[in-house]
XYZ file of C-alpha atoms in Angstrom:
700
model
C -32.351 6.089 37.085
C -28.567 7.937 37.286
C -28.424 10.106 40.180
C -26.331 13.783 39.971
C -22.539 12.704 40.669
C -22.551 15.525 43.477
C -25.834 14.553 45.220
C -25.011 13.919 48.995
C -24.792 10.739 50.480
C -27.475 11.153 52.953
C -30.267 11.873 49.595
C -28.778 8.642 48.187
C -29.471 6.364 51.288
C -32.667 7.852 51.134
C -33.318 6.486 47.912
C -31.393 3.190 48.447
C -33.688 2.881 51.491
C -36.708 3.575 50.116
C -36.457 1.224 47.402
C -35.370 -1.824 49.476
C -37.402 -1.399 52.789
C -36.511 -1.504 56.155
C -33.001 -3.115 56.522
C -31.088 -2.451 59.667
C -28.020 -3.568 58.803
C -28.237 -1.728 55.403
C -29.112 1.503 57.260
C -26.204 0.842 59.349
C -24.259 0.704 56.333
C -25.355 3.690 55.254
C -24.460 6.138 57.872
C -20.938 4.258 57.656
C -20.874 5.350 54.419
C -22.448 9.223 54.406
C -20.151 9.740 57.515
C -16.881 9.437 55.611
C -18.110 11.153 52.400
C -15.091 13.471 51.274
C -17.362 15.626 48.603
C -14.950 14.238 45.602
C -17.292 13.130 43.127
C -14.885 11.081 40.929
C -14.112 8.438 43.249
C -16.856 5.775 43.277
C -19.371 5.570 46.388
C -20.634 2.655 47.750
C -24.165 3.891 48.032
C -24.384 4.629 44.448
C -22.880 1.392 43.291
C -25.668 -0.213 45.592
C -28.534 1.760 44.183
C -27.112 0.297 40.880
C -27.137 -3.024 41.501
C -30.959 -2.367 42.995
C -31.855 -1.439 39.692
C -30.907 -4.842 38.777
C -32.423 -6.655 41.516
C -29.566 -7.603 43.173
C -29.947 -9.243 46.786
C -29.956 -8.024 49.795
C -26.325 -8.929 50.586
C -25.300 -7.707 47.259
C -26.711 -4.183 48.461
C -24.920 -4.379 52.045
C -21.146 -5.564 50.738
C -21.597 -2.668 47.997
C -22.488 -0.069 50.402
C -19.727 -1.031 52.706
C -17.177 -1.632 50.084
C -17.332 2.373 49.546
C -13.266 2.942 49.216
C -13.398 5.469 51.627
C -13.939 3.050 54.469
C -10.687 1.211 53.156
C -8.586 2.501 55.531
C -10.714 1.607 58.653
C -11.613 -1.353 57.070
C -11.035 -4.592 59.748
C -12.577 -7.575 58.916
C -13.126 -9.060 62.281
C -14.879 -6.518 63.512
C -17.219 -6.229 60.318
C -17.935 -9.668 60.823
C -19.446 -9.699 64.188
C -21.661 -6.864 63.181
C -22.680 -7.732 59.494
C -21.748 -11.812 59.823
C -18.743 -13.215 58.199
C -19.893 -13.600 54.549
C -20.360 -10.130 54.121
C -16.888 -9.458 55.694
C -15.099 -11.908 53.543
C -17.073 -9.917 50.525
C -16.351 -6.537 51.473
C -12.855 -7.835 51.883
C -12.500 -9.834 48.245
C -14.211 -5.929 46.867
C -11.611 -4.010 48.677
C -8.794 -6.028 47.038
C -10.106 -5.950 43.320
C -10.517 -2.257 43.645
C -6.899 -2.337 44.814
C -5.963 -4.502 42.296
C -3.588 -2.620 39.538
C -1.718 -5.283 37.812
C -3.412 -4.985 34.136
C -1.732 -2.876 32.419
C 1.070 -5.235 30.560
C -2.210 -6.820 29.644
C -4.401 -3.997 27.791
C -3.960 -4.523 23.699
C -3.008 -8.037 24.466
C -6.362 -10.845 24.224
C -4.408 -13.421 25.780
C -3.103 -11.946 29.063
C -6.335 -10.267 29.224
C -7.971 -13.350 29.393
C -5.760 -14.464 32.147
C -6.336 -11.045 33.783
C -10.251 -12.019 33.721
C -9.666 -15.689 34.806
C -7.402 -14.040 37.635
C -10.064 -11.620 38.706
C -12.370 -14.523 39.032
C -10.184 -16.540 41.043
C -9.385 -13.809 43.954
C -13.171 -14.115 44.798
C -14.906 -16.695 46.477
C -18.269 -15.491 45.965
C -19.369 -14.411 42.137
C -20.903 -11.094 43.295
C -18.121 -9.528 44.499
C -17.367 -9.427 40.386
C -21.143 -8.154 40.114
C -20.414 -5.260 42.639
C -16.830 -4.511 41.057
C -18.537 -3.779 37.485
C -21.073 -1.861 38.860
C -18.264 0.145 41.430
C -15.857 0.269 37.249
C -19.209 1.764 35.920
C -19.800 4.379 38.300
C -15.874 5.230 38.063
C -16.706 5.783 33.804
C -19.866 7.965 34.779
C -17.503 10.275 36.219
C -14.718 10.502 34.022
C -15.693 13.963 31.962
C -15.229 15.212 35.787
C -11.352 14.048 35.872
C -8.971 16.467 33.960
C -5.927 13.892 33.491
C -6.605 12.631 29.768
C -3.984 10.318 30.294
C -5.634 8.325 33.340
C -9.211 8.742 31.144
C -7.428 7.113 28.472
C -6.507 4.461 30.649
C -9.331 3.780 32.498
C -11.349 3.490 29.030
C -9.437 0.927 27.847
C -8.877 -1.335 30.625
C -12.547 -1.360 30.909
C -13.012 -2.647 27.189
C -10.045 -5.117 27.296
C -10.895 -6.333 31.043
C -14.415 -5.872 32.430
C -16.294 -5.789 29.570
C -15.926 -8.777 28.244
C -16.023 -9.970 31.379
C -19.717 -8.689 32.231
C -20.462 -10.211 29.172
C -19.141 -13.881 29.751
C -21.930 -13.192 33.030
C -24.566 -12.396 30.906
C -24.742 -8.901 32.419
C -26.036 -6.882 29.098
C -27.089 -3.696 30.555
C -23.875 -3.454 32.299
C -21.717 -4.655 29.960
C -23.250 -1.989 26.753
C -22.864 0.917 28.866
C -19.208 -0.191 29.761
C -18.538 -0.064 26.544
C -20.519 2.874 25.057
C -18.759 4.864 28.008
C -15.182 3.522 27.443
C -15.871 4.002 23.350
C -16.445 7.678 23.823
C -13.342 8.293 26.007
C -10.806 6.274 23.891
C -12.681 7.269 20.256
C -14.954 10.887 20.592
C -14.829 11.933 17.139
C -16.123 8.326 16.003
C -18.417 8.388 18.984
C -19.337 11.349 18.109
C -20.313 10.685 13.980
C -21.694 7.148 14.645
C -23.900 8.630 17.008
C -24.872 11.534 14.549
C -25.420 8.716 11.669
C -28.039 7.155 14.041
C -29.787 10.652 13.927
C -31.865 9.472 16.708
C -31.399 9.325 20.576
C -31.079 6.224 22.631
C -34.727 6.313 24.340
C -36.006 7.130 20.535
C -34.103 3.665 19.452
C -35.331 1.658 22.013
C -39.082 3.157 21.645
C -38.846 2.019 17.814
C -38.058 -0.914 18.950
C -40.900 -1.369 21.006
C -43.044 -0.695 18.334
C -41.501 -3.316 16.172
C -41.797 -5.900 18.498
C -45.305 -5.403 19.351
C -46.392 -5.490 15.840
C -44.605 -8.412 14.834
C -45.991 -10.088 18.069
C -49.308 -9.410 17.054
C -48.569 -10.584 13.593
C -47.444 -13.789 15.007
C -50.393 -14.315 17.372
C -52.757 -13.514 14.426
C -50.883 -16.841 12.694
C -51.361 -18.921 16.213
C -47.599 -19.206 16.396
C -46.433 -19.163 19.795
C -42.988 -17.089 20.471
C -41.069 -14.959 22.606
C -39.712 -11.838 20.679
C -37.739 -9.849 22.173
C -34.545 -7.449 21.084
C -32.899 -3.882 21.546
C -31.452 -1.296 19.254
C -27.057 -1.920 18.627
C -25.423 0.439 20.853
C -22.554 2.946 19.962
C -19.930 0.674 20.265
C -20.985 -2.856 18.856
C -22.149 -0.538 15.415
C -18.176 0.420 15.216
C -16.784 -2.763 15.885
C -19.102 -4.104 13.581
C -18.031 -1.580 10.997
C -14.323 -2.336 12.029
C -14.517 -6.049 12.044
C -16.369 -6.416 8.612
C -15.143 -3.316 6.777
C -18.704 -2.396 6.280
C -19.450 1.188 5.881
C -22.421 2.920 8.230
C -24.881 2.159 5.158
C -23.645 -1.586 4.542
C -24.971 -2.367 7.795
C -28.534 -4.354 8.530
C -28.012 -5.171 12.015
C -28.198 -1.584 13.702
C -31.595 -2.345 15.120
C -32.267 -6.516 15.843
C -34.828 -8.647 16.837
C -34.935 -11.999 18.178
C -37.796 -14.582 17.483
C -37.523 -17.916 19.698
C -40.314 -20.314 18.729
C -41.226 -24.094 19.587
C -40.054 -26.314 16.833
C -38.288 -25.786 13.199
C -41.724 -26.150 11.584
C -42.576 -22.860 13.742
C -39.255 -21.268 12.278
C -40.078 -20.927 8.841
C -43.565 -20.188 9.499
C -42.413 -17.455 11.255
C -39.961 -16.261 8.623
C -43.329 -16.168 6.141
C -44.867 -14.019 8.719
C -41.717 -11.185 9.116
C -41.327 -11.382 5.074
C -45.141 -10.499 4.868
C -45.091 -8.135 7.220
C -42.023 -6.077 6.104
C -40.007 -6.103 2.877
C -37.362 -8.565 2.519
C -33.736 -7.434 1.556
C -33.052 -11.088 0.436
C -29.428 -10.705 -0.150
C -29.465 -11.162 3.586
C -30.777 -14.044 4.183
C -29.101 -16.866 5.872
C -30.570 -20.322 6.557
C -27.980 -21.864 9.276
C -31.090 -23.962 10.109
C -30.078 -25.825 6.792
C -26.560 -25.154 6.740
C -25.443 -24.767 10.410
C -21.851 -22.956 10.787
C -19.292 -25.136 11.321
C -19.276 -24.443 15.145
C -22.934 -26.099 14.949
C -24.799 -22.752 15.283
C -28.397 -22.902 14.062
C -30.855 -19.754 13.045
C -32.434 -18.149 10.450
C -30.808 -14.633 9.570
C -32.988 -11.743 7.711
C -33.101 -8.735 7.094
C -36.209 -6.224 6.515
C -37.133 -2.889 6.067
C -39.318 -2.215 8.819
C -41.461 0.774 10.142
C -40.724 3.867 8.704
C -38.143 2.643 5.954
C -35.441 1.450 8.857
C -33.331 -1.671 8.191
C -34.173 -4.484 11.297
C -32.503 -7.590 11.422
C -34.519 -10.780 12.395
C -33.117 -14.204 13.946
C -35.451 -16.730 14.522
C -34.363 -19.849 16.216
C -36.221 -22.431 18.832
C -35.184 -22.934 22.391
C -32.817 -25.613 22.095
C -31.104 -23.462 19.178
C -31.004 -20.803 21.371
C -29.143 -22.601 24.309
C -26.773 -24.134 21.760
C -25.860 -20.785 20.344
C -25.962 -19.036 24.206
C -24.378 -21.643 26.560
C -22.814 -24.391 23.751
C -19.818 -24.291 21.447
C -21.738 -21.172 19.422
C -21.590 -19.581 22.734
C -23.019 -15.457 21.527
C -19.586 -14.027 23.552
C -17.172 -15.862 21.533
C -18.350 -14.660 18.553
C -18.603 -11.499 19.493
C -14.652 -11.094 21.624
C -13.111 -12.971 18.072
C -11.688 -15.476 20.277
C -11.970 -19.598 20.421
C -13.216 -21.807 23.098
C -9.984 -22.958 25.141
C -11.556 -26.278 25.828
C -10.741 -26.614 29.229
C -13.647 -26.660 32.087
C -12.833 -22.733 33.176
C -16.195 -22.332 30.467
C -18.757 -24.856 32.602
C -17.304 -23.040 35.731
C -18.480 -20.009 34.180
C -21.608 -20.665 32.918
C -22.344 -22.214 36.552
C -21.878 -19.011 37.994
C -23.592 -16.712 35.179
C -27.039 -18.782 36.350
C -25.869 -18.162 39.961
C -26.273 -14.622 39.249
C -29.619 -14.946 37.360
C -30.595 -16.763 40.479
C -29.095 -13.888 42.896
C -26.992 -16.561 44.738
C -23.262 -16.548 45.246
C -20.672 -19.211 43.800
C -16.492 -19.210 43.131
C -14.844 -20.856 40.369
C -13.154 -24.545 41.035
C -9.648 -23.795 42.021
C -8.070 -25.548 39.080
C -5.391 -23.173 38.322
C -3.313 -20.276 39.611
C -2.337 -16.901 38.207
C 1.174 -15.629 38.698
C 3.284 -12.277 37.507
C 6.085 -12.387 36.052
C 8.423 -9.077 36.688
C 7.739 -7.215 33.532
C 3.616 -8.084 34.989
C 2.332 -10.195 32.544
C -0.072 -13.238 33.661
C 0.861 -16.769 33.651
C -1.640 -19.162 34.119
C -0.585 -22.788 36.318
C -2.145 -25.594 37.438
C -2.890 -25.714 41.541
C -0.098 -26.174 43.523
C 2.690 -25.014 40.771
C 5.974 -24.089 42.100
C 8.331 -21.472 40.878
C 10.139 -23.862 38.909
C 6.872 -24.913 36.929
C 6.713 -21.195 35.780
C 10.380 -21.350 34.382
C 9.303 -24.505 32.235
C 5.864 -23.245 31.067
C 7.601 -19.972 29.988
C 10.906 -21.863 27.747
C 11.939 -25.263 28.651
C 16.125 -24.139 28.524
C 14.640 -21.465 31.110
C 13.492 -24.825 33.367
C 16.839 -26.596 32.613
C 18.626 -23.777 33.962
C 16.567 -22.499 36.769
C 18.706 -22.440 39.656
C 16.420 -20.377 41.969
C 13.282 -17.891 42.792
C 12.194 -14.697 43.921
C 8.664 -14.462 45.313
C 7.187 -11.503 46.403
C 10.778 -10.278 46.631
C 11.976 -12.948 49.245
C 14.061 -15.843 47.929
C 12.237 -19.216 47.941
C 12.952 -23.037 47.456
C 12.365 -23.774 43.825
C 9.437 -26.501 45.172
C 7.693 -23.679 46.873
C 3.867 -23.365 45.808
C 2.750 -20.536 44.973
C -0.187 -18.602 45.494
C -2.361 -16.380 43.117
C -1.343 -12.798 42.060
C 2.291 -13.906 43.680
C 5.578 -12.319 41.315
C 7.825 -14.450 40.448
C 11.189 -13.505 39.480
C 13.829 -16.595 38.245
C 16.838 -16.904 38.943
C 18.643 -18.475 35.764
C 21.942 -20.074 35.425
C 24.099 -19.503 32.151
C 25.580 -23.210 32.593
C 22.529 -24.897 34.700
C 21.423 -28.354 34.300
C 18.394 -30.005 35.258
C 18.324 -32.154 38.365
C 16.944 -36.128 38.248
C 14.890 -35.237 41.335
C 12.580 -32.842 39.249
C 11.209 -35.620 37.598
C 10.003 -36.781 40.002
C 6.401 -36.204 41.388
C 6.788 -37.058 45.037
C 9.681 -34.889 45.328
C 7.633 -31.761 44.778
C 9.555 -29.474 42.416
C 6.731 -30.274 39.459
C 3.601 -30.231 39.438
C 3.214 -30.196 35.980
C 3.296 -33.441 34.296
C 4.561 -31.934 30.622
C 7.108 -30.228 32.875
C 8.250 -33.534 34.593
C 8.531 -35.154 30.298
C 11.077 -32.156 30.007
C 13.086 -33.358 32.751
C 12.566 -37.073 31.333
C 13.586 -35.758 27.857
C 16.780 -34.072 28.459
C 18.099 -36.583 30.441
C 17.152 -39.294 27.950
C 18.544 -37.092 25.120
C 22.148 -36.296 27.214
C 22.209 -40.371 27.430
C 21.618 -40.841 23.613
C 24.234 -38.505 23.042
C 26.671 -40.060 25.447
C 26.099 -43.588 23.648
C 26.583 -41.842 20.208
C 30.097 -41.125 21.202
C 31.206 -43.772 22.763
C 29.747 -45.849 19.447
C 31.579 -43.277 17.223
C 35.352 -43.879 19.046
C 34.429 -47.749 18.389
C 33.215 -47.447 15.203
C 36.429 -45.606 13.948
C 38.967 -47.595 15.947
C 37.042 -50.895 14.085
C 36.909 -49.360 10.578
C 40.553 -47.762 10.796
C 41.683 -51.218 12.465
C 40.615 -52.843 9.555
C 41.345 -49.969 7.199
C 37.703 -50.355 5.560
C 37.113 -48.075 2.274
C 34.275 -45.637 2.020
C 32.659 -48.023 -0.138
C 33.374 -51.062 2.463
C 31.910 -48.950 4.592
C 28.370 -48.353 3.386
C 28.647 -52.079 2.656
C 28.670 -52.649 6.281
C 25.831 -50.006 7.037
C 23.939 -51.780 4.500
C 24.827 -55.171 5.806
C 23.950 -54.316 9.857
C 20.314 -52.479 8.462
C 21.554 -48.750 9.623
C 20.592 -45.924 7.638
C 23.422 -44.005 9.147
C 26.637 -44.772 10.761
C 24.649 -41.939 13.557
C 22.610 -45.061 14.367
C 24.998 -47.155 14.130
C 27.057 -45.511 17.038
C 23.955 -44.822 18.849
C 23.152 -48.880 18.392
C 26.829 -49.754 19.714
C 26.714 -47.102 22.234
C 23.286 -48.090 23.527
C 24.401 -51.948 23.299
C 21.546 -52.332 20.816
C 24.757 -53.749 18.688
C 26.740 -55.894 20.402
C 31.163 -55.091 19.909
C 31.605 -58.496 18.831
C 28.552 -58.887 16.227
C 30.124 -55.654 14.628
C 33.687 -56.802 14.472
C 32.151 -60.266 12.750
C 30.014 -58.368 10.220
C 33.577 -55.529 9.359
C 35.667 -58.585 9.365
C 33.016 -59.910 6.368
C 32.475 -57.052 4.936
C 36.275 -56.757 4.685
C 36.428 -59.886 3.095
C 33.767 -59.250 0.619
C 35.091 -58.157 -3.276
C 33.722 -54.595 -4.149
C 32.017 -54.742 -7.609
C 34.350 -53.258 -9.911
C 33.384 -50.223 -11.672
C 31.206 -49.877 -14.390
C 33.806 -48.016 -16.873
C 36.808 -50.566 -17.128
C 37.847 -49.240 -20.166
C 40.201 -46.284 -20.594
C 39.354 -43.143 -22.919
C 40.338 -43.513 -26.588
C 40.667 -39.457 -26.669
C 43.826 -37.556 -25.243
C 44.293 -34.285 -25.155
C 47.656 -33.626 -26.930
C 47.956 -35.792 -30.125
C 51.948 -35.710 -29.235
C 51.423 -38.386 -26.275
C 50.898 -41.673 -27.519
C 48.241 -44.109 -26.552
C 50.806 -45.740 -24.243
C 53.831 -44.815 -22.892
C 56.759 -45.858 -20.626
C 57.332 -44.482 -17.499
C 61.236 -44.552 -18.100
C 62.353 -41.294 -17.953
C 59.655 -39.224 -17.239
C 58.801 -36.847 -14.155
C 56.048 -39.164 -12.298
C 54.518 -39.543 -8.632
C 52.018 -41.585 -7.372
C 48.838 -40.630 -5.991
C 48.354 -40.169 -2.455
C 44.811 -41.583 -2.866
C 45.750 -45.232 -4.150
C 49.774 -45.106 -4.023
C 50.832 -47.071 -6.493
C 53.687 -49.685 -6.855
C 55.687 -50.775 -9.593
C 54.084 -53.785 -11.147
C 50.510 -52.418 -10.010
C 48.346 -51.936 -13.397
C 48.207 -47.688 -13.689
C 47.062 -45.182 -15.335
C 48.717 -41.607 -16.035
C 46.807 -38.171 -14.850
C 48.647 -35.157 -16.796
C 48.455 -32.322 -14.901
C 49.192 -28.780 -14.731
C 52.908 -28.246 -14.669
C 53.632 -31.226 -11.952
C 54.270 -33.690 -14.500
C 52.020 -37.170 -14.365
C 50.287 -38.519 -10.758
C 49.873 -42.091 -11.278
C 46.484 -44.171 -10.314
C 45.968 -47.940 -9.956
C 43.657 -48.753 -12.218
C 41.634 -50.020 -9.136
C 41.121 -46.409 -7.578
C 38.166 -44.799 -6.365
C 39.403 -41.330 -7.484
C 39.522 -42.458 -11.057
C 36.141 -43.011 -11.872
C 35.202 -39.598 -11.662
C 38.630 -38.117 -13.272
C 37.228 -40.498 -16.748
C 33.858 -38.599 -16.169
C 35.075 -35.114 -15.728
C 38.442 -34.871 -17.504
C 38.659 -38.008 -19.673
C 41.063 -36.196 -22.154
C 43.924 -36.005 -19.362
C 44.134 -39.484 -18.379
C 46.608 -41.371 -20.537
C 47.673 -45.409 -20.194
C 51.122 -45.794 -19.062
C 52.989 -48.716 -17.661
C 56.190 -49.356 -15.504
C 59.824 -49.233 -17.039
C 61.743 -52.942 -16.957
C 61.706 -53.878 -13.454
C 63.972 -57.021 -13.354
C 65.919 -57.157 -10.861
C 65.035 -53.458 -9.150
C 64.529 -53.250 -5.619
C 60.749 -52.398 -4.586
C 59.249 -50.701 -1.532
C 55.918 -51.859 -0.057
C 53.923 -50.709 3.361
C 51.698 -53.953 4.404
C 48.884 -53.774 6.863
C 48.784 -57.394 8.779
C 46.275 -57.623 11.601
C 45.976 -61.028 13.868
C 45.563 -62.776 16.862
C 47.996 -61.315 20.545
C 49.981 -64.277 20.824
C 53.941 -65.058 22.065
C 54.772 -66.531 18.652
C 53.206 -63.315 16.790
C 56.376 -61.034 15.808
C 58.996 -64.115 15.255
C 56.712 -65.627 13.025
C 56.107 -62.753 10.838
C 60.534 -61.956 11.024
C 60.553 -65.489 10.230
C 58.870 -64.854 7.001
C 60.106 -61.674 6.022
C 63.810 -63.087 6.074
C 62.758 -65.527 4.096
C 62.200 -63.206 1.411
C 65.102 -61.253 2.329
C 62.879 -58.338 3.101
C 64.490 -55.003 5.394
C 62.705 -53.597 7.423
C 62.642 -49.651 7.027
C 59.432 -48.638 10.014
C 56.997 -50.783 12.044
C 53.975 -49.704 14.086
C 52.076 -52.048 16.400
C 48.990 -51.457 18.462
C 47.225 -53.909 20.458
C 43.017 -53.673 21.267
C 42.507 -55.054 24.805
C 39.093 -55.507 24.053
C 39.376 -57.875 21.118
C 42.859 -59.098 22.133
C 43.794 -58.227 18.352
C 46.948 -56.871 16.744
C 47.040 -54.232 14.388
C 51.061 -54.043 12.747
C 52.071 -51.402 9.391
C 55.386 -52.657 7.955
C 57.531 -50.506 5.957
C 59.523 -52.895 3.641
C 62.104 -52.841 1.128
C 62.179 -56.250 -0.980
C 64.888 -57.202 -3.616
C 62.068 -57.597 -6.713
C 58.707 -56.750 -6.727
C 58.152 -60.808 -7.813
C 59.025 -61.076 -4.145
C 55.478 -59.337 -3.170
C 52.717 -61.291 -3.610
C 54.943 -64.618 -2.548
C 55.371 -63.068 0.698
C 51.753 -62.040 1.282
C 50.418 -65.366 0.739
C 53.420 -66.970 3.193
C 52.339 -64.708 6.169
C 48.582 -65.418 5.277
C 49.305 -69.218 5.998
C 50.859 -67.936 9.298
C 48.423 -69.480 12.464
C 46.317 -66.458 13.837
C 46.419 -64.128 11.115
C 43.282 -63.055 9.704
C 44.477 -60.596 7.030
C 47.824 -59.197 4.972
C 47.114 -56.335 2.860
C 49.118 -53.892 0.912
C 48.311 -50.242 2.015
């Protein structure tokens, strides 16, 4: 029964007391609420909310808290004083109700399903007794009933949207079906007034008429089942306007395509009775065969089981019938296939929150209170977004939950506009602003759980990963430097470096650098492998013969370089006496390559017609220049022994460059020489190699 919105509070209280019997505390509460009546029917009233809850058979404590929670009493509210009169439990419930009624941090969540879910969880976490949520929902329904009296269209839209996104799903979660459908229908009426009117006209009947129709078909089916000896519970109510609209939108159906505008559920004892009841339904009314689904033989992926059918029932109107056992019903309502998950279009998170919610739902059915187990807290960002964090979380936990880099660079935080240390535990509804340093880095102490900076193990793992990555990068840089130094000292070619990687069993130079830097590959082992690679001959190219075809027929197959413009190629730096090939450039004469030059293979493949066999002119007695690389152990006689050999072959030194590796105690020397004849070069190299302590002597 709905009372007139402008009905005097004295009349409301009289009706409330008449329905509840003599209750001195409720009588006193009614007097308090009546004394502050301001004549504004658009503001919810405690007595009206209590009457609504009385119709739902709420317990006396709930009715008392609802009456005392009148917003007009909030200004004079004193929890301690109220506790003396009504008891601590009632005072606490009223205090929490006032907090919920003044909570306005929902706008950022509207239209965002995840944020709306976080807001619902936050509201539940703000109360110590779930009955406070029940009272809040009653107050919200009273506010919706009074919305037509509000002139501000934007306010009406905002209240309606908040109801659909936050409060109606919350009522559904708690099993408060009657509250849910009226909240949805009233909000729908203000959000989509034209659509609301169109669907209402399509139904072509008033709600009372629809409910009367449902009563008739339920009684008819109940009699038929009893006649067949099938024990069953038949129940149902017509679809409401908003649920019809949602199904049309979700499934993209026209109104004529809906078969479940009116629906019954039949609950039986066993599976055999399910099919027996189905037979009764199809005998009693004309079946719509295209709408039959057997989810018992073929359950849905989430485990849902039931028989679904649609029929033309009384007066030819369509009726959906669902048939299931009690176990199937429990699975659908309380298990993974819970109806609210299907209705809200969301998936369960797989956490213990749903178990808590079911416990609260059952507590409400028994008229009892209860609270969520405090496993999470909910805080606000400066933009009003709600973030779920573990109990005891700090501003640093929040930073890492938003973005890893924000966590690494977090240098401070403001909680409710006050600067706090980063290890300050946060509380429900705190508004947290994080301060960020553009070049900030994490602190090793953060990764220690005992330090109190981070409660979340995932966040601590991110800190450890950051330091591990930096250590890996540092090791890679150190290994890279040592690799390059050794490769340059030994003069390893690209092919030799690849051979070295294969010998060391590394896939890339980067992994080899990391192994060197981290000590997995010792410097001594690396040097030994590099020297062994240097000593190993590189397999000759598959192409050893020069192409016979050349671009210009006037150029003979073999030329002497005497009198020709020719320069040695920088890639291999050939010397007189080396086996060479000429490459005809455009306007710059010949470029001379040694026949073992690594670039020659590519030239043979791509520009073979510009290669030509050439030979040096007569070289007898001609002075030649050469550059040698000498590697050997650092010892006192190193330079004097080399000088002695050079003098034996009358070699003149034009330039010398020498370096010493302190770690390996090896000398690397480059000599630029001039020899009287090319014939002296190889004997000179052989003589140097014979010296004690020299590891390598080769031309550059």
